[in-house]
mmCIF file of N, CA, C and O in Angstrom:
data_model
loop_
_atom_site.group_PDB
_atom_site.id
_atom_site.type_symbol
_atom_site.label_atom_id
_atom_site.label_comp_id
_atom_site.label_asym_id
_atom_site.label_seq_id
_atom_site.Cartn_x
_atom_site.Cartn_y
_atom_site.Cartn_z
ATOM 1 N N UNK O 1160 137.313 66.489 74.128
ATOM 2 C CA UNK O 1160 138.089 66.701 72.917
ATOM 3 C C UNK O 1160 137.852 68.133 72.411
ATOM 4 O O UNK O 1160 136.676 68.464 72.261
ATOM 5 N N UNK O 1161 139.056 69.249 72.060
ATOM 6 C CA UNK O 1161 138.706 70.320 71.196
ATOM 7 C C UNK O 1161 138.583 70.150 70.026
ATOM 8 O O UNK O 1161 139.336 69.343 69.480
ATOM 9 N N UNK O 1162 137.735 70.755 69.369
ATOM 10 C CA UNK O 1162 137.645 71.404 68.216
ATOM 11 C C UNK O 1162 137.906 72.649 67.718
ATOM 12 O O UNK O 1162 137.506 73.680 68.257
ATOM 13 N N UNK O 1163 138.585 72.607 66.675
ATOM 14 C CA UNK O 1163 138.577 74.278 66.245
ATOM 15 C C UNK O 1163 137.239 74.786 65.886
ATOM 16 O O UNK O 1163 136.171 74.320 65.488
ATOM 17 N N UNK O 1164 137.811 76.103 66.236
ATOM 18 C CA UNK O 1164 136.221 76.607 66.170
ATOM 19 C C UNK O 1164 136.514 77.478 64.540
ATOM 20 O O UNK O 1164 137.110 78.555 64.494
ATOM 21 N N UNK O 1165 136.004 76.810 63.376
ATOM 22 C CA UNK O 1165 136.272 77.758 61.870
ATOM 23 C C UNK O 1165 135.655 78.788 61.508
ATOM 24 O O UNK O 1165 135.733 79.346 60.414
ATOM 25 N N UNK O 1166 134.692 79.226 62.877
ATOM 26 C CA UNK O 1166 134.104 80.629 62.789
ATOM 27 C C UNK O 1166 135.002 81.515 62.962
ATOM 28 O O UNK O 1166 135.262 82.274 62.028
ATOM 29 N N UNK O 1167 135.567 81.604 63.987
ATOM 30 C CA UNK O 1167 136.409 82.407 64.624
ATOM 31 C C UNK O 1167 137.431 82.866 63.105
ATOM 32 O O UNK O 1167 137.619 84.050 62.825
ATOM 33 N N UNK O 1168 137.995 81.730 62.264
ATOM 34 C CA UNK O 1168 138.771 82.244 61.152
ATOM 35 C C UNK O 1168 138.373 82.623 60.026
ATOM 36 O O UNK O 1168 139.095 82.698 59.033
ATOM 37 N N UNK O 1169 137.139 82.907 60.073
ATOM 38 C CA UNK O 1169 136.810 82.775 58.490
ATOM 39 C C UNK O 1169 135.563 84.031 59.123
ATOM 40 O O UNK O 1169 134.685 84.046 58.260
ATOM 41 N N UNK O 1170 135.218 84.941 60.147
ATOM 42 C CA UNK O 1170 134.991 85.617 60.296
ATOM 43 C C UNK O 1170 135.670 86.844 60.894
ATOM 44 O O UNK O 1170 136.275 86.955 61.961
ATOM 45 N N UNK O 1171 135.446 87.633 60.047
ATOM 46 C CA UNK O 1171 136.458 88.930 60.270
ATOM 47 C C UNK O 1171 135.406 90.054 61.334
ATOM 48 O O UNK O 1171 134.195 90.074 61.114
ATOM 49 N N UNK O 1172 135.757 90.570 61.990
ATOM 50 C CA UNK O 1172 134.736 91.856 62.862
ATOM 51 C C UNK O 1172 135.354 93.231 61.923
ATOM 52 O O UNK O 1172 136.511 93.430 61.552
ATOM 53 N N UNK O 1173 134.328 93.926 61.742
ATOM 54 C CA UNK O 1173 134.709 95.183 60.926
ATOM 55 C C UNK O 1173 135.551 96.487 61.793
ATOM 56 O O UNK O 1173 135.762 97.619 61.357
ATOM 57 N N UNK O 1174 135.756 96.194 62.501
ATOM 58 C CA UNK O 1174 137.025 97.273 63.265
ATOM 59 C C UNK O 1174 138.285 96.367 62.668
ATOM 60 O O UNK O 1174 139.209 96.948 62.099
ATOM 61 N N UNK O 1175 138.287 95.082 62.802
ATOM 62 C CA UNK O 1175 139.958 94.896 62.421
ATOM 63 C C UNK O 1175 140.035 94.761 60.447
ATOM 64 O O UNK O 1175 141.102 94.648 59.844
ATOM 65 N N UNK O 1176 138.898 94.803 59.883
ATOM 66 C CA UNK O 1176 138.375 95.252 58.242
ATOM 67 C C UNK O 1176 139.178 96.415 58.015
ATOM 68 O O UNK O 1176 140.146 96.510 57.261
ATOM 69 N N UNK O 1177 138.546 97.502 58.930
ATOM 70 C CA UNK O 1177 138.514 98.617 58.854
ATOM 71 C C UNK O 1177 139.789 99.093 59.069
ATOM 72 O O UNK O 1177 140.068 100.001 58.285
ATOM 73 N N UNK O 1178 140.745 98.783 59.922
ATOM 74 C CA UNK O 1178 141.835 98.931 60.700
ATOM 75 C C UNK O 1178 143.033 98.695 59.354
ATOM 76 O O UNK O 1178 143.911 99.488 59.017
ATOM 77 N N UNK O 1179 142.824 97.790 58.954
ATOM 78 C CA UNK O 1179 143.356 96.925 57.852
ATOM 79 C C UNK O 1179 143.596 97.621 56.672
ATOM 80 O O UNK O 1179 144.634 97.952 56.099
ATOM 81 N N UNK O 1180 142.009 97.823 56.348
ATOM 82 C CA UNK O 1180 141.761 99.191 55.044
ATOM 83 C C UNK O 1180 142.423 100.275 55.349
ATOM 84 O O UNK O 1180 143.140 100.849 54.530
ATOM 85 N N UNK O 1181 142.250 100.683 56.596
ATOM 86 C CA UNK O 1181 143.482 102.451 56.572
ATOM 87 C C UNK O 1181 144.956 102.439 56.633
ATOM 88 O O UNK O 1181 145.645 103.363 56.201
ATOM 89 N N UNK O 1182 145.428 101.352 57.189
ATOM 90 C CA UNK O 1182 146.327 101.005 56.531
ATOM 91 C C UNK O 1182 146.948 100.717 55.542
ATOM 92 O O UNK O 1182 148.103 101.143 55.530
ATOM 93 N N UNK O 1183 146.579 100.067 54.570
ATOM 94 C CA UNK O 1183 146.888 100.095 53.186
ATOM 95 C C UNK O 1183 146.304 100.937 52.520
ATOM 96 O O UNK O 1183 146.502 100.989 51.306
ATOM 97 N N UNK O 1184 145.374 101.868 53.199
ATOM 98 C CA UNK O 1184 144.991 103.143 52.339
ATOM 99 C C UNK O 1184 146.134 103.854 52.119
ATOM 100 O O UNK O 1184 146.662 104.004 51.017
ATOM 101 N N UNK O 1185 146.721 104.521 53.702
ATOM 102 C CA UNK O 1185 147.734 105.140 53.661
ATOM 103 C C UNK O 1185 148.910 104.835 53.744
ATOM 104 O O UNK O 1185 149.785 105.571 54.201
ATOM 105 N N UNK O 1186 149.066 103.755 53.327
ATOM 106 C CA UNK O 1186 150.494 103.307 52.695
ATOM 107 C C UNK O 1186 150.556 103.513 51.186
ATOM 108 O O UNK O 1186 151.686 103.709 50.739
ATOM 109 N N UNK O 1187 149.464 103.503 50.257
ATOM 110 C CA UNK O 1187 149.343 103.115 49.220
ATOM 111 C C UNK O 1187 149.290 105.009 48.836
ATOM 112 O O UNK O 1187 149.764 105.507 47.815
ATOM 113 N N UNK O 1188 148.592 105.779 49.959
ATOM 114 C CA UNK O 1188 148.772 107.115 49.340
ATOM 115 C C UNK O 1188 150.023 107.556 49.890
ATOM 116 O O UNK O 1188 150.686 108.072 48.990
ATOM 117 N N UNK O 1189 150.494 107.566 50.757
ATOM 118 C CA UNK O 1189 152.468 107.897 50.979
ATOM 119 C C UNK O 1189 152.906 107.102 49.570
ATOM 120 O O UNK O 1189 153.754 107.788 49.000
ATOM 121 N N UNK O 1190 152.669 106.139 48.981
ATOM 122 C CA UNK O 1190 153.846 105.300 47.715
ATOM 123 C C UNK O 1190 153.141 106.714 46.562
ATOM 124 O O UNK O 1190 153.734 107.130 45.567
ATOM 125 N N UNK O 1191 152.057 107.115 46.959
ATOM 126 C CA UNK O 1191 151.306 107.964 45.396
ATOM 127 C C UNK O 1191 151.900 109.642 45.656
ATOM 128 O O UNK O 1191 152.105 110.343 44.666
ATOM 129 N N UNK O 1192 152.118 110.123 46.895
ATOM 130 C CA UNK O 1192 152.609 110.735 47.090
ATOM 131 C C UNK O 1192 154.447 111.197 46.469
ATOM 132 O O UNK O 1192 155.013 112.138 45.911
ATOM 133 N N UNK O 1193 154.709 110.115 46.907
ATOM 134 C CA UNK O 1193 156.018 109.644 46.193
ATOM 135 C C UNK O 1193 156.277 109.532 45.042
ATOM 136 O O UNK O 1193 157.147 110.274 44.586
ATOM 137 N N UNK O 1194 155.769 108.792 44.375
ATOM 138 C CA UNK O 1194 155.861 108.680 42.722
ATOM 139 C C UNK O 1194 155.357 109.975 42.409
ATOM 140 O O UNK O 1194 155.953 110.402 41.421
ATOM 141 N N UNK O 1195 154.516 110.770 42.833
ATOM 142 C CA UNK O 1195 154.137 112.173 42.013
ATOM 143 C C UNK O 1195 155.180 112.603 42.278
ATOM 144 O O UNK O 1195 155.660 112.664 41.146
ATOM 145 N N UNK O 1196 156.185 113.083 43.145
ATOM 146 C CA UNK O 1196 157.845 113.770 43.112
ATOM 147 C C UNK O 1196 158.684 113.375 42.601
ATOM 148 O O UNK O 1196 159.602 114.104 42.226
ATOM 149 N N UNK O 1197 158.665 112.045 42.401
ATOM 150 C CA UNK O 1197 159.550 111.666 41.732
ATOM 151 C C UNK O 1197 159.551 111.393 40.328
ATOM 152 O O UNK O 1197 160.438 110.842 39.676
ATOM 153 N N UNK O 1198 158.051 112.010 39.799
ATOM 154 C CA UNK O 1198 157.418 112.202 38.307
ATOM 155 C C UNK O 1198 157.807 113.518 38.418
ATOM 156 O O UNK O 1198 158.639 113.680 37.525
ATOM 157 N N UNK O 1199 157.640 114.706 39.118
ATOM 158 C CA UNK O 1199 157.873 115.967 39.109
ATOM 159 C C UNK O 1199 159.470 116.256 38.843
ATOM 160 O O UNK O 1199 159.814 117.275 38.245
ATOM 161 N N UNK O 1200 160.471 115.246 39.349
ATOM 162 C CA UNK O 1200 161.604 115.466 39.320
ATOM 163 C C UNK O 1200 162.636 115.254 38.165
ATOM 164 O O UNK O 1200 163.702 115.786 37.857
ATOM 165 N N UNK O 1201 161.491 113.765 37.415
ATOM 166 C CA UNK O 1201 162.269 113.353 36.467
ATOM 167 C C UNK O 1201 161.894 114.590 35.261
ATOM 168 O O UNK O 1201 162.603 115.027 34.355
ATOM 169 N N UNK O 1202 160.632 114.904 35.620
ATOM 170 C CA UNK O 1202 160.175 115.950 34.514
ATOM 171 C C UNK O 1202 161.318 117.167 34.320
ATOM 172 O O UNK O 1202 161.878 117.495 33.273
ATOM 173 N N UNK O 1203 161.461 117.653 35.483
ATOM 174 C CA UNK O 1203 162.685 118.909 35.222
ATOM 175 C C UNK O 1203 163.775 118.354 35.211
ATOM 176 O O UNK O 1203 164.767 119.071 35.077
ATOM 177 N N UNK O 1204 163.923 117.036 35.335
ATOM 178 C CA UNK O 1204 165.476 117.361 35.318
ATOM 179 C C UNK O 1204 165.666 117.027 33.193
ATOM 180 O O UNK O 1204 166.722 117.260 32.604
ATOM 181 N N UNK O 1205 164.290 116.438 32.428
ATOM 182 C CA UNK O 1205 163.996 116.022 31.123
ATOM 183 C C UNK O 1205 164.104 117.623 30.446
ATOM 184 O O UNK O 1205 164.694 118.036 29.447
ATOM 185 N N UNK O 1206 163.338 118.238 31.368
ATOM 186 C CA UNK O 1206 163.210 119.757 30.570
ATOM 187 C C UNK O 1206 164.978 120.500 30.242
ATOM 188 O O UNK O 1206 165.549 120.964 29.255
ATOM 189 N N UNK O 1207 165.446 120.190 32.141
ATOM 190 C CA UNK O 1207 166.462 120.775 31.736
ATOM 191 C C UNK O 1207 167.845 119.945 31.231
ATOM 192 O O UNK O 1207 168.890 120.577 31.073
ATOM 193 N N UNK O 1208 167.797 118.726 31.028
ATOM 194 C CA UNK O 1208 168.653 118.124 29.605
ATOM 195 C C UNK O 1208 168.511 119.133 28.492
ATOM 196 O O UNK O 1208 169.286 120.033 28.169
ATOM 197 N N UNK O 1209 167.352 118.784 27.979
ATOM 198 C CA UNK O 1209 166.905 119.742 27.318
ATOM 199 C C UNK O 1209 167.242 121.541 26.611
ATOM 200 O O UNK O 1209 167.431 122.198 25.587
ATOM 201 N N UNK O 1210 167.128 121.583 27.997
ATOM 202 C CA UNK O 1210 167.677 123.176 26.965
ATOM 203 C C UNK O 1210 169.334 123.447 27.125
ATOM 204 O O UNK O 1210 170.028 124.390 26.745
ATOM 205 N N UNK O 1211 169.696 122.097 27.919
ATOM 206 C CA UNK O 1211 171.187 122.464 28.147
ATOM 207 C C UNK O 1211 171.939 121.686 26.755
ATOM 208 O O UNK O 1211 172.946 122.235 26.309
ATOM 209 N N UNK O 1212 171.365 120.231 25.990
ATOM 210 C CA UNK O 1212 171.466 120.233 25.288
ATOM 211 C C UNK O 1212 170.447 119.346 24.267
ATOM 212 O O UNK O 1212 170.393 118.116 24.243
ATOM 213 N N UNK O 1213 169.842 120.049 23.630
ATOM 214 C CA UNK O 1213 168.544 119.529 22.772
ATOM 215 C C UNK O 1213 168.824 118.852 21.451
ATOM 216 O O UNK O 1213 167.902 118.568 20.687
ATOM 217 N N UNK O 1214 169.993 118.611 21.197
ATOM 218 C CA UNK O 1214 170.412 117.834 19.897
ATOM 219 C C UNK O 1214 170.651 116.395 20.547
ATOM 220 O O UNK O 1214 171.225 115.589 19.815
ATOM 221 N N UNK O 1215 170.336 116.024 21.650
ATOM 222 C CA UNK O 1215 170.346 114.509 22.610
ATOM 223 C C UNK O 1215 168.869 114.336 22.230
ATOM 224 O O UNK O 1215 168.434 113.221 21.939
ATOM 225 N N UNK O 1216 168.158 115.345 22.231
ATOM 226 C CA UNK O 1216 166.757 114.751 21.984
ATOM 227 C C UNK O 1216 166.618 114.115 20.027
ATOM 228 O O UNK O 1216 167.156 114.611 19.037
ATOM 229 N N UNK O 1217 165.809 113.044 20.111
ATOM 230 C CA UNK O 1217 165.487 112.703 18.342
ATOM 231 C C UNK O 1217 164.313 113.442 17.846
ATOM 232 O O UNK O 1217 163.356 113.665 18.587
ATOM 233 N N UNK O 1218 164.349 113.803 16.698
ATOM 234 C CA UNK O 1218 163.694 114.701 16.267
ATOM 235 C C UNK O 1218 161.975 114.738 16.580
ATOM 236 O O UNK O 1218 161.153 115.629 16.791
ATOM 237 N N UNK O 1219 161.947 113.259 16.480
ATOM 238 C CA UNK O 1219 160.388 112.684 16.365
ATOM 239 C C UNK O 1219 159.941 113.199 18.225
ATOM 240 O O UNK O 1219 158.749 113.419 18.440
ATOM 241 N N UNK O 1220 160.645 113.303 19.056
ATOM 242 C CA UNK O 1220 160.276 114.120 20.204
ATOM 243 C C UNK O 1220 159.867 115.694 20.792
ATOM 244 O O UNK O 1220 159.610 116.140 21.910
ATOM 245 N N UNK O 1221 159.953 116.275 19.418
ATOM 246 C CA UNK O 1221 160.237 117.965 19.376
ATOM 247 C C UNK O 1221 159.118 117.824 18.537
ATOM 248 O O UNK O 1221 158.727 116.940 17.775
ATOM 249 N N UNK O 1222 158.508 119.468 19.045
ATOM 250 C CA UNK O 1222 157.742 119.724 18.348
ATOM 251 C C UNK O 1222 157.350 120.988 18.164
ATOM 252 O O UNK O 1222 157.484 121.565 19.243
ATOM 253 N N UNK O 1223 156.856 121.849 17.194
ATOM 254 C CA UNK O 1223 157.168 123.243 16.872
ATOM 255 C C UNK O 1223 155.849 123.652 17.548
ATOM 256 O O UNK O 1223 154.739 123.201 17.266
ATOM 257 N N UNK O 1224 156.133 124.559 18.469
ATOM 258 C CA UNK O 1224 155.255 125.874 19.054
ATOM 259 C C UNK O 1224 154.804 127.092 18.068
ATOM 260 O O UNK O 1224 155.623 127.602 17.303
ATOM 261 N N UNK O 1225 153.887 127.385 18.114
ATOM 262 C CA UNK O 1225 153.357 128.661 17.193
ATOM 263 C C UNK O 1225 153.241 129.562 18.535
ATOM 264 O O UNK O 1225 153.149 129.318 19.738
ATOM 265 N N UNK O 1226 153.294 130.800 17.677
ATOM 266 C CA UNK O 1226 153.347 131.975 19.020
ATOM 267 C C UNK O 1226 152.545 131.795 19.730
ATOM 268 O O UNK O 1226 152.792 131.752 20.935
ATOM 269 N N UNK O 1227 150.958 131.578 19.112
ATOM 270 C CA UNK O 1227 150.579 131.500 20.398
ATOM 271 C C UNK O 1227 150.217 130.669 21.455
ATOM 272 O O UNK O 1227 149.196 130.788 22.133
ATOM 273 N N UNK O 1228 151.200 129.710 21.592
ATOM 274 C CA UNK O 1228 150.953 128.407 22.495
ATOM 275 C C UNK O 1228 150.712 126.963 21.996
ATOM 276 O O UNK O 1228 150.743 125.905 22.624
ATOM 277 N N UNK O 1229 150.475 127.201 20.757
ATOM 278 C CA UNK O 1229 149.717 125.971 20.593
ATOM 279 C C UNK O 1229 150.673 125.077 19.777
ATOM 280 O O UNK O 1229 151.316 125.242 18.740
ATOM 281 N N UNK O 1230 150.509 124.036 20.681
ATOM 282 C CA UNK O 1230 151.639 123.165 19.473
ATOM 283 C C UNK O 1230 150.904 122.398 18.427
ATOM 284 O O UNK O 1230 149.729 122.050 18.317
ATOM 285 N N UNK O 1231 152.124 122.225 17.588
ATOM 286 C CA UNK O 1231 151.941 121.492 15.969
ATOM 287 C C UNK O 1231 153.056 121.148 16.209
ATOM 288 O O UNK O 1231 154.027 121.651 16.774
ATOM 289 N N UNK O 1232 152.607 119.307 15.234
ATOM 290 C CA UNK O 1232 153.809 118.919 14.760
ATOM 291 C C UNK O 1232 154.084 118.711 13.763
ATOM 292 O O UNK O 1232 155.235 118.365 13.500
#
C-alpha cells in the first residue's frame, strides 16, 4: 500500500525558497519601477495644467512663494 509521503510537501529546500524570493523580488521592483514613472508623469503633466491654466486649480492648493524659495501659506 502507498502512502503519501507529507514531508516531501510541507518541506521546502532553500534553492526553490530562494528561486521563489527573486522572483517576486523582481517583479515587485519592475511594478516599483513603474509606478515611480508613472508618479513622475502624472507630476508634469499636474505642473503643466498648471501654468497653462491655474484658475482649474482651488485656491486651498496654491501657495505663495517668497523670493527666496521658501513657501508660506
Amino acid at each position: 500500500m502507498k502512502k503519501l509521503d507529507v514531508k516531501k510537501i510541507t518541506t521546502v529546500s532553500s534553492d526553490v525558497a530562494i528561486t521563489k524570493y527573486q522572483a517576486e523580488y523582481a517583479k515587485v521592483f519592475q511594478q516599483n519601477i513603474l509606478l515611480s514613472a508613472q508618479n513622475e508623469n502624472q507630476q508634469n503633466l499636474i505642473e503643466y495644467l498648471f501654468n497653462k491654466v491655474p484658475e482649474a486649480f482651488p485656491d486651498d492648493y496654491l501657495i505663495e512663494e517668497k523670493n527666496n524659495g521658501i513657501n508660506e501659506n
